[in-house]
PDB file of C-alpha atoms in Angstrom:
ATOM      1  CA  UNK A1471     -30.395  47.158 -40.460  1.00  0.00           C
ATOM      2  CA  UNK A1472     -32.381  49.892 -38.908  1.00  0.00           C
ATOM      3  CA  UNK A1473     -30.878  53.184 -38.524  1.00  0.00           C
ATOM      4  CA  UNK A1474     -32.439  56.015 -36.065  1.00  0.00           C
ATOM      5  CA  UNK A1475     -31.059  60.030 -36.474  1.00  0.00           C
ATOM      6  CA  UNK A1476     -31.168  61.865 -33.381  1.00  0.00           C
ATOM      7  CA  UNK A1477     -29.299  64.320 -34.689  1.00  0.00           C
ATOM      8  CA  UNK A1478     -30.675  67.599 -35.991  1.00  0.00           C
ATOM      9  CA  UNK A1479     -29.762  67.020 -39.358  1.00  0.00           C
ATOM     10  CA  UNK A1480     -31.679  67.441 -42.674  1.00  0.00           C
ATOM     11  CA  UNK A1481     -33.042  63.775 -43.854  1.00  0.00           C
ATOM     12  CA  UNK A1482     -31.411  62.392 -46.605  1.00  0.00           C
ATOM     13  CA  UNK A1483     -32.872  61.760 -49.790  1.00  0.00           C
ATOM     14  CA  UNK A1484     -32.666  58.148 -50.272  1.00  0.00           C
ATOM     15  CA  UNK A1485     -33.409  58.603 -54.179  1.00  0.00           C
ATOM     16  CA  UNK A1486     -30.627  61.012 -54.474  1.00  0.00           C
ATOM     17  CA  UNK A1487     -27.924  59.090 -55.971  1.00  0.00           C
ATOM     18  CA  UNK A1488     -26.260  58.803 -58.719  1.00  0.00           C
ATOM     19  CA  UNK A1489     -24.660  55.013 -57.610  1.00  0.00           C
ATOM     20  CA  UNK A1490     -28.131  53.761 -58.697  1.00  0.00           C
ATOM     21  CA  UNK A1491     -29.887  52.144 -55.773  1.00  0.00           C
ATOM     22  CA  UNK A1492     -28.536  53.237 -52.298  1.00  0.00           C
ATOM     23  CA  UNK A1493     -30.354  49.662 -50.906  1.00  0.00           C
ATOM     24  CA  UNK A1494     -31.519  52.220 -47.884  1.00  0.00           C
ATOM     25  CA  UNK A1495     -35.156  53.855 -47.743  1.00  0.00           C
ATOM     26  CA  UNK A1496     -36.389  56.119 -45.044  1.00  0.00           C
ATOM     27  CA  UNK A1497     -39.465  55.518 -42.857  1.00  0.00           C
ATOM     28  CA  UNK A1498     -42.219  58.886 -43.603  1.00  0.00           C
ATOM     29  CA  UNK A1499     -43.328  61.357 -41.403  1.00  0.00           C
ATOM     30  CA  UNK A1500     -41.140  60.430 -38.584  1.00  0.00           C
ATOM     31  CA  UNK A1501     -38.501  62.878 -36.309  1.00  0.00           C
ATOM     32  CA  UNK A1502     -36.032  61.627 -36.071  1.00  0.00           C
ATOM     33  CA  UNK A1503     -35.470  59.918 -39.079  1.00  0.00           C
ATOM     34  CA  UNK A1504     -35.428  56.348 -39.969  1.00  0.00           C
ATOM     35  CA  UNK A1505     -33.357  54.562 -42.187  1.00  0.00           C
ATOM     36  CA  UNK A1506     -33.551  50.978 -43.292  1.00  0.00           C
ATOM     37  CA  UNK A1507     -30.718  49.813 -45.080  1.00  0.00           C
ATOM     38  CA  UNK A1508     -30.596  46.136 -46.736  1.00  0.00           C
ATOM     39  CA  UNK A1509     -27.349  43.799 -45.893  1.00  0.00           C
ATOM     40  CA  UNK A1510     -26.267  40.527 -46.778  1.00  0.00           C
ATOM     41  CA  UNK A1511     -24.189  37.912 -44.663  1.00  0.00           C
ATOM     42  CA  UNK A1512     -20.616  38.003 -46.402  1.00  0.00           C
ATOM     43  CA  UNK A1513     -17.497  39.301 -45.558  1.00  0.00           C
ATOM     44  CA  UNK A1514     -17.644  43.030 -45.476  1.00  0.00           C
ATOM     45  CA  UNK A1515     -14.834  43.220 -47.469  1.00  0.00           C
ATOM     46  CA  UNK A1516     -16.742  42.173 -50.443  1.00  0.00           C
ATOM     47  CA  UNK A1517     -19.534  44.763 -50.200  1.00  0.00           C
ATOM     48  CA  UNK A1518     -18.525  47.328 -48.654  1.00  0.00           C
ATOM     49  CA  UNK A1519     -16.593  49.380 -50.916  1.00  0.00           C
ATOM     50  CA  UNK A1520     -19.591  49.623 -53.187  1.00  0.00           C
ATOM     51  CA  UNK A1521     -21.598  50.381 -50.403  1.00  0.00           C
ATOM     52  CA  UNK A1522     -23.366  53.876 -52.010  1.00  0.00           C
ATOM     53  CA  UNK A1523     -22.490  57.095 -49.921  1.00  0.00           C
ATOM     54  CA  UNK A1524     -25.917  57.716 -48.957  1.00  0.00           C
ATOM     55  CA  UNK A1525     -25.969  54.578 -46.495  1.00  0.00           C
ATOM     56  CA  UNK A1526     -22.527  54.643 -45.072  1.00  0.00           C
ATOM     57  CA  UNK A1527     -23.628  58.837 -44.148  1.00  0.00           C
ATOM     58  CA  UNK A1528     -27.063  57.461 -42.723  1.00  0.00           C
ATOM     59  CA  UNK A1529     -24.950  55.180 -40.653  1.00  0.00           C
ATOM     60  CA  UNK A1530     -22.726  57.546 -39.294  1.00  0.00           C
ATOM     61  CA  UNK A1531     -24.904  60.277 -38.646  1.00  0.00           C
ATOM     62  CA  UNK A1532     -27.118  57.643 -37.011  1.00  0.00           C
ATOM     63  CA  UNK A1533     -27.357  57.492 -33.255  1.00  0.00           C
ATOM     64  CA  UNK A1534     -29.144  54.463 -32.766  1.00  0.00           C
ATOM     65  CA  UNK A1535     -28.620  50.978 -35.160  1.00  0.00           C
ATOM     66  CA  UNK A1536     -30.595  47.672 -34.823  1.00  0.00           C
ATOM     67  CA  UNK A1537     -29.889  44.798 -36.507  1.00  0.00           C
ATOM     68  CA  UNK A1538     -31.282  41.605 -37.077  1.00  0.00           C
ATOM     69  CA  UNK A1539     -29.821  40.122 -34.024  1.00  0.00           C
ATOM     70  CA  UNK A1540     -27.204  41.613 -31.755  1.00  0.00           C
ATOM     71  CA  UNK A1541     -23.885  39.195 -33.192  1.00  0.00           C
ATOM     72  CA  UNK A1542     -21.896  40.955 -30.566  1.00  0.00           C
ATOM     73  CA  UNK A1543     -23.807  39.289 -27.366  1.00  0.00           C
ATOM     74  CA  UNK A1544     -22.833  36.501 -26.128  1.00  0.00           C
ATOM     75  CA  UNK A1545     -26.159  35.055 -24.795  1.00  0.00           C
ATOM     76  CA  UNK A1546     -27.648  35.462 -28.621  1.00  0.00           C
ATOM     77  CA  UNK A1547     -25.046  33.364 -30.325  1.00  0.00           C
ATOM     78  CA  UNK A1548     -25.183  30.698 -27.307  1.00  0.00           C
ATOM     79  CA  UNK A1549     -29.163  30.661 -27.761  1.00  0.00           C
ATOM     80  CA  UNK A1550     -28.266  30.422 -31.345  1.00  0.00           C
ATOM     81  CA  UNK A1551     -25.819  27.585 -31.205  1.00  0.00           C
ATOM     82  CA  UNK A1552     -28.280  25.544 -28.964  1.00  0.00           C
ATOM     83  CA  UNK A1553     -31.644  25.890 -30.828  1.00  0.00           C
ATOM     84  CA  UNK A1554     -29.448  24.350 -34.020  1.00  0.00           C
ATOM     85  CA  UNK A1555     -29.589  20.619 -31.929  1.00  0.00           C
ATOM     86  CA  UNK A1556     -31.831  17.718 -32.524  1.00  0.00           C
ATOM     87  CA  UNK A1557     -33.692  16.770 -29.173  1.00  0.00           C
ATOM     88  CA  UNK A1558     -31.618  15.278 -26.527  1.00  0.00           C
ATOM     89  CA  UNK A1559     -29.974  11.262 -27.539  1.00  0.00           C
ATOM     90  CA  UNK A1560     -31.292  12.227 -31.519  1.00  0.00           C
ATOM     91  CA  UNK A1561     -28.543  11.808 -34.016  1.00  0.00           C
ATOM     92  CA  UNK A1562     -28.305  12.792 -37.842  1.00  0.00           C
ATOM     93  CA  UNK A1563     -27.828   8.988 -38.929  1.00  0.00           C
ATOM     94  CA  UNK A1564     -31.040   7.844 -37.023  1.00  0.00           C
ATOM     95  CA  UNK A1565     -33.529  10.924 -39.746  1.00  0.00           C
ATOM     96  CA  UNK A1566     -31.182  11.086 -42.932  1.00  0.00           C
ATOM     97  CA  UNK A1567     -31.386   7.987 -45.133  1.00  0.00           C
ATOM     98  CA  UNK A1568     -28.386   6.086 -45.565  1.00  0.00           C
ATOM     99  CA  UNK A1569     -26.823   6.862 -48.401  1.00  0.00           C
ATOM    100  CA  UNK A1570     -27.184  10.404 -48.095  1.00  0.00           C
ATOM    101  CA  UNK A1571     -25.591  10.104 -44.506  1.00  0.00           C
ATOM    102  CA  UNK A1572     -22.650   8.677 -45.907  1.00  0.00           C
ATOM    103  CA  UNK A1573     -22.436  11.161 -48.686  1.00  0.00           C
ATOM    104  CA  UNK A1574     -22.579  13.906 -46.137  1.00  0.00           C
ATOM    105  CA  UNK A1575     -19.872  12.474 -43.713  1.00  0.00           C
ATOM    106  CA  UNK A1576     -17.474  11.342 -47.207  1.00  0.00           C
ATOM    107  CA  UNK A1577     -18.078  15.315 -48.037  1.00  0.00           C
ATOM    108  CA  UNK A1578     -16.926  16.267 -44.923  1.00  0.00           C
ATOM    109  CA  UNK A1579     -13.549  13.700 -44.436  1.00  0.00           C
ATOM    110  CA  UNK A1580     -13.159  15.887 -48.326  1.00  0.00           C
ATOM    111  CA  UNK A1581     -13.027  19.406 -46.700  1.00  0.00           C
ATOM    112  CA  UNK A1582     -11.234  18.735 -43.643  1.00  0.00           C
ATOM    113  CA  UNK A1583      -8.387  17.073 -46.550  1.00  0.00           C
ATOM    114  CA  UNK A1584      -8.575  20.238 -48.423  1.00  0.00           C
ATOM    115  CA  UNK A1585      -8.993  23.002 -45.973  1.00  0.00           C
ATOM    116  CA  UNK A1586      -4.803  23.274 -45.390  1.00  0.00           C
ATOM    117  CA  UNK A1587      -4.719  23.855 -49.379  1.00  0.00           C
ATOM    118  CA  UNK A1588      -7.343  26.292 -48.779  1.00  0.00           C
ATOM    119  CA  UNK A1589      -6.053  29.019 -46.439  1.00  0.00           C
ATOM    120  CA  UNK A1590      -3.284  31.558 -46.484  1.00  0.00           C
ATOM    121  CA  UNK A1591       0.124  30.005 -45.999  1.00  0.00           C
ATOM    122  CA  UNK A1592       0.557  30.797 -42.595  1.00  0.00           C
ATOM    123  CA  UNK A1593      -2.717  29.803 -41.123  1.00  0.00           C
ATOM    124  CA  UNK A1594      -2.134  26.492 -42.345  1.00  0.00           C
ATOM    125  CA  UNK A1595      -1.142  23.583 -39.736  1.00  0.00           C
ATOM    126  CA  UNK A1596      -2.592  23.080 -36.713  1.00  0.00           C
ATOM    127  CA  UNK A1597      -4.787  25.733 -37.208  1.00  0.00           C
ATOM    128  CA  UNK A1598      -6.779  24.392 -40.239  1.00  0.00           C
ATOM    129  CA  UNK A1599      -7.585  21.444 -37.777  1.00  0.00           C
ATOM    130  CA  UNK A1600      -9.142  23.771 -35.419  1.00  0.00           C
ATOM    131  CA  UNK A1601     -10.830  25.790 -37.629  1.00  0.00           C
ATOM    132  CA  UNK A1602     -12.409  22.410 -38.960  1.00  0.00           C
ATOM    133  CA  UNK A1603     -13.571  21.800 -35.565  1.00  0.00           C
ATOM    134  CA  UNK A1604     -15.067  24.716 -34.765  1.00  0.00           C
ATOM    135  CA  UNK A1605     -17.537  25.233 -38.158  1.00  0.00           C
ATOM    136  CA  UNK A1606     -18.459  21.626 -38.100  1.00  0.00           C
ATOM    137  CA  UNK A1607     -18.610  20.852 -34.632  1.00  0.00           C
ATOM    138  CA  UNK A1608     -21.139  18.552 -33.134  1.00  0.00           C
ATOM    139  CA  UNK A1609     -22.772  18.077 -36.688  1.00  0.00           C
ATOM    140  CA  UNK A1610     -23.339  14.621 -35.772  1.00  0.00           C
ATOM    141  CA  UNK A1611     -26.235  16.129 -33.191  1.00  0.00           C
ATOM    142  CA  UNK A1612     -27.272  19.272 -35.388  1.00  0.00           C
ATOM    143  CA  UNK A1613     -30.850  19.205 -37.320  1.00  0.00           C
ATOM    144  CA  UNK A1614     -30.437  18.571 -41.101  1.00  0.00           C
ATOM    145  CA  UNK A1615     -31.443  22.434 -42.296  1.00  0.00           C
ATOM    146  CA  UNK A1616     -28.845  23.679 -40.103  1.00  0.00           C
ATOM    147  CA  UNK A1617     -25.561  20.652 -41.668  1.00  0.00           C
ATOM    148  CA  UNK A1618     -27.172  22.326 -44.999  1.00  0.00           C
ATOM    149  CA  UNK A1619     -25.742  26.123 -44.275  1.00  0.00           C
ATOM    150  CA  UNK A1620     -23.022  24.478 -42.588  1.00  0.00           C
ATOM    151  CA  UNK A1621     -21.912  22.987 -46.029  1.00  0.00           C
ATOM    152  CA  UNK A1622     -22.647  25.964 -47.832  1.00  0.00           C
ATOM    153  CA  UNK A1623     -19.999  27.564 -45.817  1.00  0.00           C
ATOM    154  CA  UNK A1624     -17.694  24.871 -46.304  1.00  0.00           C
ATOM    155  CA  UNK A1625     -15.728  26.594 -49.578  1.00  0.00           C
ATOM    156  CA  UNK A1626     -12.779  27.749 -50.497  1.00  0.00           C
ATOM    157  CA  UNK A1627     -14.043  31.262 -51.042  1.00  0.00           C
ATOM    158  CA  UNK A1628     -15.957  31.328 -47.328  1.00  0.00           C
ATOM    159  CA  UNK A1629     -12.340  29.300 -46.000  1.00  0.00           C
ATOM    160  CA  UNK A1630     -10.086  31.957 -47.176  1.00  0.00           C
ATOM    161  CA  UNK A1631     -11.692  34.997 -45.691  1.00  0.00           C
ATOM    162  CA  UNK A1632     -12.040  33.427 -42.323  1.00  0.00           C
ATOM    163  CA  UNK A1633     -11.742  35.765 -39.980  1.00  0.00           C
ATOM    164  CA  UNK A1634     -13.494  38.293 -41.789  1.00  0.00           C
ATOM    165  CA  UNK A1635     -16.469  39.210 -40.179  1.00  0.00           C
ATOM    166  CA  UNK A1636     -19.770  39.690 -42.079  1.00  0.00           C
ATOM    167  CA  UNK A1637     -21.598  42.999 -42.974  1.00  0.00           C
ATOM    168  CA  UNK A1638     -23.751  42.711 -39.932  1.00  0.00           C
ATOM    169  CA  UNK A1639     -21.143  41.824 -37.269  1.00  0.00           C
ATOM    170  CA  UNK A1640     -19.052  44.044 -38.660  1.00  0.00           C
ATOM    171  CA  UNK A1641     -21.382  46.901 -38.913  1.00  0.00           C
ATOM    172  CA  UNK A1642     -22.588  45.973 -35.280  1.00  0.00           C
ATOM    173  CA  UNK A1643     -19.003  46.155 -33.792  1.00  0.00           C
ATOM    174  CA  UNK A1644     -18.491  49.709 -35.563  1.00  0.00           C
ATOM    175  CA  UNK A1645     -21.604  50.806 -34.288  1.00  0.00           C
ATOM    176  CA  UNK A1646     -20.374  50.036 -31.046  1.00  0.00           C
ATOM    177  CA  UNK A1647     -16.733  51.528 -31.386  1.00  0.00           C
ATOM    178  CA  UNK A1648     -18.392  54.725 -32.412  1.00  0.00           C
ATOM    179  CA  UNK A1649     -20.914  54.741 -29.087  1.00  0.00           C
ATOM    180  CA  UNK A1650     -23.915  54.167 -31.016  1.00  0.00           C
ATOM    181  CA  UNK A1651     -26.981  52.548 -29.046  1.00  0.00           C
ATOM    182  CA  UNK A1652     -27.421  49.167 -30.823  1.00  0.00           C
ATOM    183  CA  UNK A1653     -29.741  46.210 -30.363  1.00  0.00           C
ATOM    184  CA  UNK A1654     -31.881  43.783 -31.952  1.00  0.00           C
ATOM    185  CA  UNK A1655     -35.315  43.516 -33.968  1.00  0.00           C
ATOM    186  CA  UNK A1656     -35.877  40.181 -33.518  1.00  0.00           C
ATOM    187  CA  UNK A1657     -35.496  37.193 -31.349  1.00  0.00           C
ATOM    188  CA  UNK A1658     -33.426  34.207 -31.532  1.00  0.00           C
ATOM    189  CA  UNK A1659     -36.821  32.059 -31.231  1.00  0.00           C
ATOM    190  CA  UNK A1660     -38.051  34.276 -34.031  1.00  0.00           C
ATOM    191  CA  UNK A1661     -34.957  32.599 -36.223  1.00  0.00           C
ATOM    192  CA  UNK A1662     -34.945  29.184 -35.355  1.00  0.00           C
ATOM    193  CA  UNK A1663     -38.741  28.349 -35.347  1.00  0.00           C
ATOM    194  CA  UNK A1664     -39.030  28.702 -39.046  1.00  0.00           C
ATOM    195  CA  UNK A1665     -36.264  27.032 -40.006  1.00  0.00           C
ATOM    196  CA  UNK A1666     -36.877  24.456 -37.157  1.00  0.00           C
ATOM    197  CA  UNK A1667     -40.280  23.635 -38.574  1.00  0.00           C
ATOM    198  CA  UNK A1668     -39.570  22.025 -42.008  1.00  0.00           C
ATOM    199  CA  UNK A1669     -40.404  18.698 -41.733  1.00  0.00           C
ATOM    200  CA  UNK A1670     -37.953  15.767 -42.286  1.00  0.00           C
ATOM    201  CA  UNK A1671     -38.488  15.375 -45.770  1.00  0.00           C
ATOM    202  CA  UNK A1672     -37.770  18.926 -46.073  1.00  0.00           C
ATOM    203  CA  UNK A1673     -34.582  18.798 -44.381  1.00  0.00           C
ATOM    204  CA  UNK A1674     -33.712  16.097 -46.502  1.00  0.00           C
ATOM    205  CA  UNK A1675     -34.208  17.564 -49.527  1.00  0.00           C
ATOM    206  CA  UNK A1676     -32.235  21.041 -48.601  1.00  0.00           C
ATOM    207  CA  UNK A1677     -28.902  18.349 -47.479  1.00  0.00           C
ATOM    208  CA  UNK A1678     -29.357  16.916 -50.860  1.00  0.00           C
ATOM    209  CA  UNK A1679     -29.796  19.662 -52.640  1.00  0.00           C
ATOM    210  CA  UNK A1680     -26.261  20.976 -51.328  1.00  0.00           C
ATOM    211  CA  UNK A1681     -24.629  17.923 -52.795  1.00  0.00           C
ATOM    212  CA  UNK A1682     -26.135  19.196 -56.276  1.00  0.00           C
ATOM    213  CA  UNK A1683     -25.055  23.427 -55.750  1.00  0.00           C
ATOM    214  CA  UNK A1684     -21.998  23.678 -53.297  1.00  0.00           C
ATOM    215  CA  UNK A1685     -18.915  24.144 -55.654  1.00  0.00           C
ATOM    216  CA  UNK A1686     -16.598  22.115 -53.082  1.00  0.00           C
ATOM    217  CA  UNK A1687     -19.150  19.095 -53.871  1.00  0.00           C
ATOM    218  CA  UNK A1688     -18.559  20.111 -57.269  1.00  0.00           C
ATOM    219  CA  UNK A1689     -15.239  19.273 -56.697  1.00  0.00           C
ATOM    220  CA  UNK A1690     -15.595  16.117 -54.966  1.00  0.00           C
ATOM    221  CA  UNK A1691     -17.673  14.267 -57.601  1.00  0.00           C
ATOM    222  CA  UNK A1692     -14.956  15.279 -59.935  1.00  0.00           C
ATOM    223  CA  UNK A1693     -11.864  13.558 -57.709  1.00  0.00           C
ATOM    224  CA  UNK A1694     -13.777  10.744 -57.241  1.00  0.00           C
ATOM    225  CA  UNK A1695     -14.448  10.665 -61.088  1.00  0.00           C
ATOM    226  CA  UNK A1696     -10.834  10.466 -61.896  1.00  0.00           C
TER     227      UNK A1696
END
């Protein structure tokens, strides 16, 4: 996150802490100041309590904040949805091998069975249906690297705080309920292409290596043990 002051107000000394590491460092020799400030894509809940004081006062006093990409517009997370898809008629079971196919899909029949178990009592129900739905969605038609961080959010942990936006959104959406100007530093394109650009045996290998990491997996491989 990129934080502009156009206030008259004495910089602040990013080294001036005594919360160790503020994670925010100031651009030199520039009026108004400028503030970068590192975040992370979790719930905000988690982080920001510990958040030092220094970068929750550049952020206020801030009257300008750019993010990664703007969360809050509704063209970005479109462009964002689409650029996950394979090319048009391409499906998941026609690049991943077989077996690892069929691993994916019997991980996925796992968390749809335990996402009721997984969420607050009354959010349970029809709800847990939807909410399966909407994170795994069209997965059939997604590229590989993209069903990788869609397992990786497929825990109980990322489950349970659903709803909760992360640092960035919910930085973005303050940002905005203050009237701060806010936009973007980067491009959807700028995203995607990267990650876009592994090759298949890449892609493979990130799937796979979710099967090995993601604690729900984990969990799976122990069931199916017993």
């Amino acid at each position: 996150m990129l934080t502009t002051d156009g206030g008259h107000h004495q910089p602040l000394n990013c080294e001036d802490t005594e919360q160790g590491s503020p994670f925010l460092w100031t651009l030199p020799n520039r009026e108004p100041p400028v503030y970068f400030f590192g975040t992370i894509h979790v719930p905000y809940t988690l982080v920001w309590g510990h958040v030092p004081w220094l970068a929750k006062r550049s952020f206020e006093r801030a009257d300008s904040v750019f993010f990664e990409l703007d969360l809050t517009d509704p063209e970005t997370v479109a462009q964002l949805s689409s650029c996950q898809m394979l090319p048009s008629g391409k499906t998941l079971a026609e690049i991943l091998p077989e077996d690892l196919y069929k691993r994916l899909k019997g991980h996925l029949d796992y968390v749809k069975l335990m996402i009721p178990s997984w969420m607050q009592d009354e959010n349970r129900g029809l709800y847990s249906e939807y909410l399966f739905k909407a994170i795994t969605g069209n997965w059939e038609k997604k590229r590989p690297v993209w069903v990788m961080l869609m397992i990786n959010s497929l825990t109980e942990s990322d489950i349970r705080s659903t709803g909760i936006p992360v640092l960035d959104l919910w930085l973005a959406r303050e940002a905005s309920r203050l009237g701060k100007r806010s936009g973007a530093v980067e491009r959807v394109e700028e995203q995607c292409l990267p990650l876009n650009g592994l090759n298949g045996s890449q892609s493979c290998c990130g799937v796979k290596g979710c099967f090995n990491l993601c604690p729900s997996v984990q969990a799976l491989k122990f069931l199916q043990e017993i």
